[in-house]
Coordinates of N, CA and C in Angstrom, one line a residue:
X1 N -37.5 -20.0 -3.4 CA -36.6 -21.2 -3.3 C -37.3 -22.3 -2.6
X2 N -37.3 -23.3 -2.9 CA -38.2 -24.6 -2.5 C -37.2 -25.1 -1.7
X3 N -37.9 -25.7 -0.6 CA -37.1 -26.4 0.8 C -35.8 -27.0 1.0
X4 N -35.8 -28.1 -0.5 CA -34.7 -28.9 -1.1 C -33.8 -27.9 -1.0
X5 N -33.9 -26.7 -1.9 CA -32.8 -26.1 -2.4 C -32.5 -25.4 -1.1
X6 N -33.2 -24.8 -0.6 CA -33.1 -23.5 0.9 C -32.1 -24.9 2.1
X7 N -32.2 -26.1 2.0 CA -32.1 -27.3 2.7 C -30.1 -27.4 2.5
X8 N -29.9 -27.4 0.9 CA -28.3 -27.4 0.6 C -27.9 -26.7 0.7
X9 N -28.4 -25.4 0.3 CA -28.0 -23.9 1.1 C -27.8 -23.9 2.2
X10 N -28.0 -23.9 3.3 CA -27.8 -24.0 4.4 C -26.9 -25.1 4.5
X11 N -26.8 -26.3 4.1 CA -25.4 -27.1 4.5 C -24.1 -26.7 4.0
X12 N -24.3 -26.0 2.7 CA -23.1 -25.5 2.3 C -22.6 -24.5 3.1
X13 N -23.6 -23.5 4.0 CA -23.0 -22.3 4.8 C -22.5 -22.9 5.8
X14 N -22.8 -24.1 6.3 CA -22.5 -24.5 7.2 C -20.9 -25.4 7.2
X15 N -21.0 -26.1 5.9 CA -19.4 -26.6 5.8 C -18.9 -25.0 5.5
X16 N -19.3 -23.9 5.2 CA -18.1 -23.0 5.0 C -17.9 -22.2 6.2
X17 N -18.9 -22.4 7.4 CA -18.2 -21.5 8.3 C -17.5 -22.8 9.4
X18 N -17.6 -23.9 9.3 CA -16.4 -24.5 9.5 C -15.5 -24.4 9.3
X19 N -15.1 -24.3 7.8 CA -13.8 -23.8 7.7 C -13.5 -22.1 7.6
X20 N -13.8 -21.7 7.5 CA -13.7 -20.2 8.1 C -13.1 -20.2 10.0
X21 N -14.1 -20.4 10.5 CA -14.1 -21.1 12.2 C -12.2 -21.5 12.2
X22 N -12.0 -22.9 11.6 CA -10.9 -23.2 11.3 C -9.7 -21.7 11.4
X23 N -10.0 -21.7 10.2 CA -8.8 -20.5 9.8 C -8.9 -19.4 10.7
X24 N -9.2 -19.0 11.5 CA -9.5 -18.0 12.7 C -8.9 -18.7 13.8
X25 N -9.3 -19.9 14.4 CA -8.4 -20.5 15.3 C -7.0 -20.5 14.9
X26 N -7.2 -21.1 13.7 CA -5.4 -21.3 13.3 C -4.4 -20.2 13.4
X27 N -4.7 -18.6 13.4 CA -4.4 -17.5 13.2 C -4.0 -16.8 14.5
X28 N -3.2 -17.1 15.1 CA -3.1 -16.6 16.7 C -2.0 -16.0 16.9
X29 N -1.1 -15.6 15.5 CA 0.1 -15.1 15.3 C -0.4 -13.3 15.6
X30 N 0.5 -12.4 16.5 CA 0.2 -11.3 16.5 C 1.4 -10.7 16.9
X31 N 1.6 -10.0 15.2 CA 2.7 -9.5 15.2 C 2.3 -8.0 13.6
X32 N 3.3 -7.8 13.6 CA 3.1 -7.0 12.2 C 3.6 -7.4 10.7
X33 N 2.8 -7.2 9.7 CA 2.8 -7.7 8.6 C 3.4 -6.8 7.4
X34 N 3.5 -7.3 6.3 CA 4.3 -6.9 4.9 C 3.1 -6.7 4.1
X35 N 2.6 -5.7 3.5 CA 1.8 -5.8 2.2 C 1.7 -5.3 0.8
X36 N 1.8 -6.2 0.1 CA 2.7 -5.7 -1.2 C 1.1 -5.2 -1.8
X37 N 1.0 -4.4 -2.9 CA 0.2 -3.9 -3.7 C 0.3 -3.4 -5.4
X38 N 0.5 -4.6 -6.1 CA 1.1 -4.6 -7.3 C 0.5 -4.5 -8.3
X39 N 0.9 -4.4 -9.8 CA -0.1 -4.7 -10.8 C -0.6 -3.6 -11.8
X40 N -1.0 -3.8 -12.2 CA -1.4 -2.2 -13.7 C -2.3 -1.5 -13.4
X41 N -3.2 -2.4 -12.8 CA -5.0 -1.7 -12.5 C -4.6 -0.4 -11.6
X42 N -5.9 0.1 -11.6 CA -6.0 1.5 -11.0 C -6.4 0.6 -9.5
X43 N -5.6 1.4 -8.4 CA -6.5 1.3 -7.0 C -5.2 1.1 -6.0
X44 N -4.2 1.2 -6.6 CA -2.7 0.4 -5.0 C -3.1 1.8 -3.9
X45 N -2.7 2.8 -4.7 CA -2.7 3.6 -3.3 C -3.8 4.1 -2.6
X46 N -5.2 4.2 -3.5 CA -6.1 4.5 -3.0 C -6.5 3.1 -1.4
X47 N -6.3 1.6 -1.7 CA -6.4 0.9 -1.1 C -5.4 0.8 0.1
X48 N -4.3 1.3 0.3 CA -3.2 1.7 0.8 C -3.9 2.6 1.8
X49 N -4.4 3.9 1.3 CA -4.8 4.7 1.9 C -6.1 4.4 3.1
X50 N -7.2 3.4 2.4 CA -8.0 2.6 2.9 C -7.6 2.0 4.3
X51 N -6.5 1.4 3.5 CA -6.0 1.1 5.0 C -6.0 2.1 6.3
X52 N -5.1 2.9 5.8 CA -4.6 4.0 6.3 C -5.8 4.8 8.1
X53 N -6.8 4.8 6.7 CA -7.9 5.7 7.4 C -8.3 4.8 8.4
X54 N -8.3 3.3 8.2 CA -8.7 2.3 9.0 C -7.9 2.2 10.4
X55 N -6.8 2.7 10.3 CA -5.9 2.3 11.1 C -6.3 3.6 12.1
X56 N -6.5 4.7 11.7 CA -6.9 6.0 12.5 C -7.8 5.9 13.2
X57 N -9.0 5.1 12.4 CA -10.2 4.5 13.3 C -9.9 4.0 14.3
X58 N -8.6 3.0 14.5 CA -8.6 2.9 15.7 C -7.5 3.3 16.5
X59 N -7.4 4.1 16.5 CA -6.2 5.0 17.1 C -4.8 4.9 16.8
X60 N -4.5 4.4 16.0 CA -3.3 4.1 15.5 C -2.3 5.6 14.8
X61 N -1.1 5.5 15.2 CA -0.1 6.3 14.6 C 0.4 6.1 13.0
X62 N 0.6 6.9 12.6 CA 1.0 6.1 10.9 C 2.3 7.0 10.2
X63 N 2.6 6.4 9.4 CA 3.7 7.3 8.9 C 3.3 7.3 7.1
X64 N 4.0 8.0 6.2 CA 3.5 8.0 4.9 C 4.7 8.5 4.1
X65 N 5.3 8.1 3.0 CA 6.1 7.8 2.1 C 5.5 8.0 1.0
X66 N 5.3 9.3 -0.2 CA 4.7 9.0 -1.3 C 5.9 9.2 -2.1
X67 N 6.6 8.5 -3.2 CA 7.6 8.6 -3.4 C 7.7 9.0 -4.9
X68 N 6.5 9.1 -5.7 CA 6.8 10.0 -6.9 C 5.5 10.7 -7.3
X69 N 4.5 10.9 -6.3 CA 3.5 11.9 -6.0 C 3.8 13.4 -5.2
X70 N 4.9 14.1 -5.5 CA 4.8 15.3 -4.7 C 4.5 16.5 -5.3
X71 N 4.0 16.3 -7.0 CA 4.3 17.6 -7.3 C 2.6 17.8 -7.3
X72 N 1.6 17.1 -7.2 CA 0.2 17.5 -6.4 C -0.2 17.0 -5.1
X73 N -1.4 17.8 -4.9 CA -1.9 17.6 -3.3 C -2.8 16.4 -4.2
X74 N -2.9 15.2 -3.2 CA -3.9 14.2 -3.5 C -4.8 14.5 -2.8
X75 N -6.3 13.9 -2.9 CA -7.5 14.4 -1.8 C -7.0 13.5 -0.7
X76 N -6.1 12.5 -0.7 CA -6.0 11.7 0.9 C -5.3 12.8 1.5
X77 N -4.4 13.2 1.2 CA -3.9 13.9 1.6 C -4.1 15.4 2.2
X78 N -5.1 16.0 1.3 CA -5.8 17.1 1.6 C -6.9 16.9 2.9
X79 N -7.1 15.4 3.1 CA -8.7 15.6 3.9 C -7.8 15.2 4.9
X80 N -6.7 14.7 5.7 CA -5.8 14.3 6.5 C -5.6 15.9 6.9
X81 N -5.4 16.6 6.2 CA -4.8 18.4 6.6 C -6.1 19.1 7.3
X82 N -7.1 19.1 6.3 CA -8.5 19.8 6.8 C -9.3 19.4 7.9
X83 N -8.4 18.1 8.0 CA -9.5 17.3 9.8 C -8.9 16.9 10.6
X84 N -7.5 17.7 10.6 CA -6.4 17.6 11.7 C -6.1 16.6 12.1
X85 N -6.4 15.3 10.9 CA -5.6 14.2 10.8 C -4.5 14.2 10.8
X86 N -3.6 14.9 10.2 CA -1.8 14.8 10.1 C -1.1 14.9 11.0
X87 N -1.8 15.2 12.5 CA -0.8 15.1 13.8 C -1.2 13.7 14.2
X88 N -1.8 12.5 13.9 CA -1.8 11.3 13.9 C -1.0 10.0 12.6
X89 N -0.2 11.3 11.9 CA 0.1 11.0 10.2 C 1.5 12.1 9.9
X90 N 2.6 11.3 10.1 CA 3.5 11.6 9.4 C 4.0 11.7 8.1
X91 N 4.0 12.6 7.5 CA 4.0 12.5 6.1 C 5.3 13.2 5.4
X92 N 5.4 12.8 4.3 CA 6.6 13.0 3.4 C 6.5 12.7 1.9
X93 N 6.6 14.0 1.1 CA 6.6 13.1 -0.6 C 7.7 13.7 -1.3
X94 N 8.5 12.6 -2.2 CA 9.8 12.9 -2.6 C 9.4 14.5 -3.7
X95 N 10.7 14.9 -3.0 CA 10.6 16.4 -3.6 C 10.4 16.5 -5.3
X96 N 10.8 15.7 -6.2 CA 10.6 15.1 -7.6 C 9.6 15.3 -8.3
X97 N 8.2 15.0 -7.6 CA 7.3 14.2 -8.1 C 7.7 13.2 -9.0
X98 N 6.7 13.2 -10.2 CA 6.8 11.8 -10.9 C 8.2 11.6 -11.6
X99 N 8.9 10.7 -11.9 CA 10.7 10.6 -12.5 C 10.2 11.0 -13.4
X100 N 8.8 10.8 -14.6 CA 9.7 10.8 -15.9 C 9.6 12.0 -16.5
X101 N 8.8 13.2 -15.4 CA 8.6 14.6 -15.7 C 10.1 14.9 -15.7
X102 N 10.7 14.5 -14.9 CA 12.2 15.2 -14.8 C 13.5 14.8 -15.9
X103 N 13.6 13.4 -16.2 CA 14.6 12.9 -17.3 C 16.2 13.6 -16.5
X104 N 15.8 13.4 -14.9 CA 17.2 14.0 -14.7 C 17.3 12.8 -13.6
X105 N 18.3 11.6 -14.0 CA 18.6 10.3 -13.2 C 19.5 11.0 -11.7
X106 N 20.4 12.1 -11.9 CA 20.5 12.1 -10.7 C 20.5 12.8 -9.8
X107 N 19.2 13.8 -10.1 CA 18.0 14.7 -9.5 C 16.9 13.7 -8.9
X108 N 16.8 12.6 -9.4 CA 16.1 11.7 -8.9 C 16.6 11.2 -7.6
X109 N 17.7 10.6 -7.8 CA 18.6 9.6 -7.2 C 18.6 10.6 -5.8
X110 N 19.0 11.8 -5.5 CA 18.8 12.9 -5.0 C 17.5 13.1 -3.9
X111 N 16.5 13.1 -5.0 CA 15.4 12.9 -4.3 C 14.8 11.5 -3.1
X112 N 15.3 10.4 -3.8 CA 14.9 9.2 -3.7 C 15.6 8.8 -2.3
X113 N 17.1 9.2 -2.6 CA 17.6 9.7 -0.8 C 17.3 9.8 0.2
X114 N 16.9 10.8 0.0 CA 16.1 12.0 0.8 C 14.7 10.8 1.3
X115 N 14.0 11.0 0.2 CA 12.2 10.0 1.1 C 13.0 9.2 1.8
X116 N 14.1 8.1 1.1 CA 14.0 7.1 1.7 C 14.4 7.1 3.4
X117 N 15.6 7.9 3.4 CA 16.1 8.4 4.3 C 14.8 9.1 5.6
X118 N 13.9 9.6 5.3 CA 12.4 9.3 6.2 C 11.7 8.1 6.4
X119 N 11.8 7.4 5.4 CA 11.4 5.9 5.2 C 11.8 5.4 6.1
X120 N 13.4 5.5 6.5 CA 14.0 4.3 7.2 C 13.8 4.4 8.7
X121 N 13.4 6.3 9.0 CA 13.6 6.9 9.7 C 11.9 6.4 11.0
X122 N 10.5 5.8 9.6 CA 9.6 5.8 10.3 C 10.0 4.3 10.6
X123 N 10.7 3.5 9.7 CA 10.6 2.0 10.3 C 11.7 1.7 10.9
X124 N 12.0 2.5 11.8 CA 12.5 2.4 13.2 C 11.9 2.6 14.0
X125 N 10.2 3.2 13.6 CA 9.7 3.8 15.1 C 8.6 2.8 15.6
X126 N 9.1 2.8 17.2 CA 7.7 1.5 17.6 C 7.2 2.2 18.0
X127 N 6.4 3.4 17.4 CA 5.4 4.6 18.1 C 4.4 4.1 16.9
X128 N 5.1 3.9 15.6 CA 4.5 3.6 14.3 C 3.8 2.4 14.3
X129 N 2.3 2.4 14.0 CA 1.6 1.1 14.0 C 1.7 0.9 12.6
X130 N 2.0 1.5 11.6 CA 1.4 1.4 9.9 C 2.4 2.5 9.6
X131 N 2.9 1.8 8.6 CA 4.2 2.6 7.8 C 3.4 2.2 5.9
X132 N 3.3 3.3 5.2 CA 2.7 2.9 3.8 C 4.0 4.1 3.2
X133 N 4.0 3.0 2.1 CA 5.4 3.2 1.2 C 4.9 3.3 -0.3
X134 N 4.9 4.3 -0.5 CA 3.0 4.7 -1.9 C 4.4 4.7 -2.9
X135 N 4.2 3.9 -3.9 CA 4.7 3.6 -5.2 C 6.8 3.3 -4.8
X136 N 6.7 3.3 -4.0 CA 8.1 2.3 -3.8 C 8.7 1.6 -4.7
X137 N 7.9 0.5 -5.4 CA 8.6 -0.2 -6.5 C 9.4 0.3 -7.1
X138 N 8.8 1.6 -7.9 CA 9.4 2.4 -9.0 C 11.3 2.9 -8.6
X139 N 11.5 2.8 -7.3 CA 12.7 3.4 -7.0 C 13.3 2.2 -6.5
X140 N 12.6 1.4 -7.0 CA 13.7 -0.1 -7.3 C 13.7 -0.6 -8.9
X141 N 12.9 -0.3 -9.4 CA 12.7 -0.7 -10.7 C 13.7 0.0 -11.1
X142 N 13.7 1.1 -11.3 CA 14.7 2.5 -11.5 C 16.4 2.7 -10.8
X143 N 16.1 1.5 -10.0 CA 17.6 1.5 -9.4 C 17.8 2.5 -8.4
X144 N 17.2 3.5 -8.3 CA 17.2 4.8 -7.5 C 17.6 4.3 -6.0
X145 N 17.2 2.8 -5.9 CA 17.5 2.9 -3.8 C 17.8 1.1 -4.4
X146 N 18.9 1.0 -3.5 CA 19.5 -0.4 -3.3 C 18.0 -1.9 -2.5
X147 N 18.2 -2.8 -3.6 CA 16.7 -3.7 -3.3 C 17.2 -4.4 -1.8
X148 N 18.5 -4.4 -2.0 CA 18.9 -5.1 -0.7 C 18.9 -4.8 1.1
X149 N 18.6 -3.4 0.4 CA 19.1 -2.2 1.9 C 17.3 -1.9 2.4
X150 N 16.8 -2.0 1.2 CA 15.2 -1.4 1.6 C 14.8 -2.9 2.1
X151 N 15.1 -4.0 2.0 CA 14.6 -5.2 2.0 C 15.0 -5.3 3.3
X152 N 16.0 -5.0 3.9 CA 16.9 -5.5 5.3 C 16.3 -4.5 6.1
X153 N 16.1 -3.3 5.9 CA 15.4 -2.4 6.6 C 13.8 -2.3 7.1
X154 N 13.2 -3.3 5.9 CA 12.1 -3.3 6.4 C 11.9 -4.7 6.8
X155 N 13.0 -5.4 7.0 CA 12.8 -6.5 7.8 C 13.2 -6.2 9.6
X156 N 14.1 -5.1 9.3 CA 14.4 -4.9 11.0 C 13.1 -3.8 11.8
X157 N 12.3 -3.8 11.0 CA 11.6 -3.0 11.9 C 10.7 -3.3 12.9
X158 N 10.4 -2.3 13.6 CA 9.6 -2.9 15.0 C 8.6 -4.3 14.7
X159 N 8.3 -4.7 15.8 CA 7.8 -6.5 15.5 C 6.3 -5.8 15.2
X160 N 5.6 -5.2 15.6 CA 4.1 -4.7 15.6 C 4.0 -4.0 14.6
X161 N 5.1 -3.6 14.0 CA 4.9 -2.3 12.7 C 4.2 -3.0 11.2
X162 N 3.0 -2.6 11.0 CA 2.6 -3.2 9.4 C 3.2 -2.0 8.3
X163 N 4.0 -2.6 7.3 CA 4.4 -2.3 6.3 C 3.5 -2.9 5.0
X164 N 2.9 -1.2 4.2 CA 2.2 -1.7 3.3 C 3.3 -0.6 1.7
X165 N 3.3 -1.6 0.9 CA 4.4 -1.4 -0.5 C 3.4 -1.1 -1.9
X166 N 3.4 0.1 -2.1 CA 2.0 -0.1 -3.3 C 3.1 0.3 -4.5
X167 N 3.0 0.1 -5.9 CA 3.4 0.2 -7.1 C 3.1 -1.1 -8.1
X168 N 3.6 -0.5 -9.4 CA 3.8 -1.7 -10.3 C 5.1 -2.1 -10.1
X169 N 5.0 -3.6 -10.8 CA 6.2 -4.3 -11.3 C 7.4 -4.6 -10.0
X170 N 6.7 -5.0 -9.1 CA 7.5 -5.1 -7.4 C 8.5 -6.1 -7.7
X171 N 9.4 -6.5 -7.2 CA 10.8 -7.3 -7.1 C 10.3 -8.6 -6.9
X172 N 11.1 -9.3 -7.5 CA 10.8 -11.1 -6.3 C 10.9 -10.8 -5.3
X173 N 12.0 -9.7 -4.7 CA 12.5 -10.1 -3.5 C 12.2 -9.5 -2.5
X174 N 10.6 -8.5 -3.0 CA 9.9 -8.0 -2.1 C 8.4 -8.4 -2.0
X175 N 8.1 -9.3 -3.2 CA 7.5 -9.9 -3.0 C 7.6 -11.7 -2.1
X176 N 8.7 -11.9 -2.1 CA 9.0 -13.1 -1.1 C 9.3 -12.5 0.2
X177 N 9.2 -11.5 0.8 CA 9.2 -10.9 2.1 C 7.7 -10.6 2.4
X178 N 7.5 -10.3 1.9 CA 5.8 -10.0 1.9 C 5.2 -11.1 2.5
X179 N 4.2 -10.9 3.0 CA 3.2 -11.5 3.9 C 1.5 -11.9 3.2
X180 N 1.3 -10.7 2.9 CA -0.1 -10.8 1.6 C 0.6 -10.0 0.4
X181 N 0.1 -10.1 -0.6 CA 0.6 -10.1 -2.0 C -1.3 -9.5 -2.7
X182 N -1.4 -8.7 -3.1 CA -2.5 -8.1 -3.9 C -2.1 -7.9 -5.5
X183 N -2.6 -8.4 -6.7 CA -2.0 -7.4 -7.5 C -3.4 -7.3 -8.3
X184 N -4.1 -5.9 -8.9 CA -4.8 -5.4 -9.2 C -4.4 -5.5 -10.6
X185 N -5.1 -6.5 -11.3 CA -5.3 -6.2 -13.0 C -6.0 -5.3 -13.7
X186 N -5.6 -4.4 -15.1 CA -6.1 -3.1 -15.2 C -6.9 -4.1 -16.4
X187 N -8.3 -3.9 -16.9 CA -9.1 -4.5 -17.4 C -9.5 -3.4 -18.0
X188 N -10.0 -2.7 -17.7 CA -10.0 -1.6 -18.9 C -10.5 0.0 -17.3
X189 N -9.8 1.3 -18.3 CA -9.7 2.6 -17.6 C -10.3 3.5 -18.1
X190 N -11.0 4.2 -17.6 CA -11.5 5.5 -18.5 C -10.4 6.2 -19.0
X191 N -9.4 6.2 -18.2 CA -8.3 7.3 -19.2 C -8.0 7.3 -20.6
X192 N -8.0 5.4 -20.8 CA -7.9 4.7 -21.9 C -8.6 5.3 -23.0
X193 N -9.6 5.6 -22.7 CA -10.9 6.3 -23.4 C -11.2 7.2 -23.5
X194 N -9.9 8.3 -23.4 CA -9.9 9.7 -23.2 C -10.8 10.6 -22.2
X195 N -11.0 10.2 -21.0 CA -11.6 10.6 -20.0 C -11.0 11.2 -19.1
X196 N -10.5 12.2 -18.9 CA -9.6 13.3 -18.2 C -9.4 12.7 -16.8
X197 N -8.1 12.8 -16.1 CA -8.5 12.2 -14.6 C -8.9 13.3 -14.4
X198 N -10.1 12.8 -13.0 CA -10.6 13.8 -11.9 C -10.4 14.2 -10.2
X199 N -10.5 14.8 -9.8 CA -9.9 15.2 -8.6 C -11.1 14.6 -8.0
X200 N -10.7 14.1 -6.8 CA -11.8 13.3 -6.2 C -11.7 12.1 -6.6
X201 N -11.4 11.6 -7.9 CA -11.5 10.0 -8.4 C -10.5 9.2 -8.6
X202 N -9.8 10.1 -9.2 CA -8.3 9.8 -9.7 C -7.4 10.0 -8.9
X203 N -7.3 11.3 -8.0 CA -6.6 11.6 -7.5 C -6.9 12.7 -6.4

């Protein structure tokens, strides 16, 4: 790279950590946040989970909600068990698994209860630094839990508590409560292409 160029390079890093610089000062709010995780693409809960582990790193307490994953062990879940992670991890997955294995609306409804009713039970706790609510949409999309009672609920919870919301096709009106908004576009999947999921990758 010749001088000229290595020359604007450097001015442009430099107007960008200006404004970077900026936005860090501006940010002095410290409290707990909303995070929605939307969209088709492969990755809400695995990124959810991400979190998750992050939050363990630094000592944090957590709670977990999987709400139509119970009828397998995920590997997040399995390596949380094997490294005596889960006494730092409260966990819960609706008795169900997935709705549409069952086609029984009020075996679901049933189930959906029940999680949520732990749900409500972690976002009351200020012991809880991170509450993750793994595919939640679906039991509003589905009607299964009132949008208005889960919305009010996770508005009253402790001021420090971060709530993270992973699924497709999230509400407006959980997306206007939200704080960051992610949504993952599915661009193309191996499953698409007849590629078996894999334990470890998939799930």
């Amino acid at each position: 790279m010749d001088q000229e160029k290595k020359q604007n390079h450097n001015e442009r890093m430099l107007r960008k950590k200006a404004v970077v610089d900026g936005a860090i000062e501006r940010a002095q709010d410290e409290r707990g946040i909303v995070i929605v995780i939307t969209g088709n693409g492969k990755g809400k809960s695995t990124s959810a989970f991400g979190t998750l582990f992050r939050a363990l790193g630094h000592g944090h307490r957590a709670g977990v909600v999987q709400f139509i994953k119970g009828m397998q062990s995920t590997g997040e879940v399995i390596f949380l068990q094997q490294h005596g992670l889960d006494s730092a991890v409260q966990y819960h997955a609706m008795a169900t698994g997935f709705t549409w294995d069952t086609q029984d609306w009020d075996a679901d409804k049933r189930a959906a209860d029940q999680a949520w009713a732990v749900a409500a039970g972690m976002l009351q706790d200020p012991e809880l630094n991170l509450v993750v609510l793994d595919e939640l949409t679906y039991m509003l999309k589905f009607n299964y839990l009132d949008t208005a009672q889960v919305i009010a609920t996770i508005q009253a919870r402790p001021p420090l508590q971060t709530v993270i919301v992973t699924g497709r096709a999230a509400r407006p009106e959980l997306l206007e409560l939200a704080d960051t908004v992610s949504e993952i576009a599915d661009r193309k999947h191996a499953y698409k292409a007849g590629v078996k999921a894999q334990a470890g990758i998939d799930f």
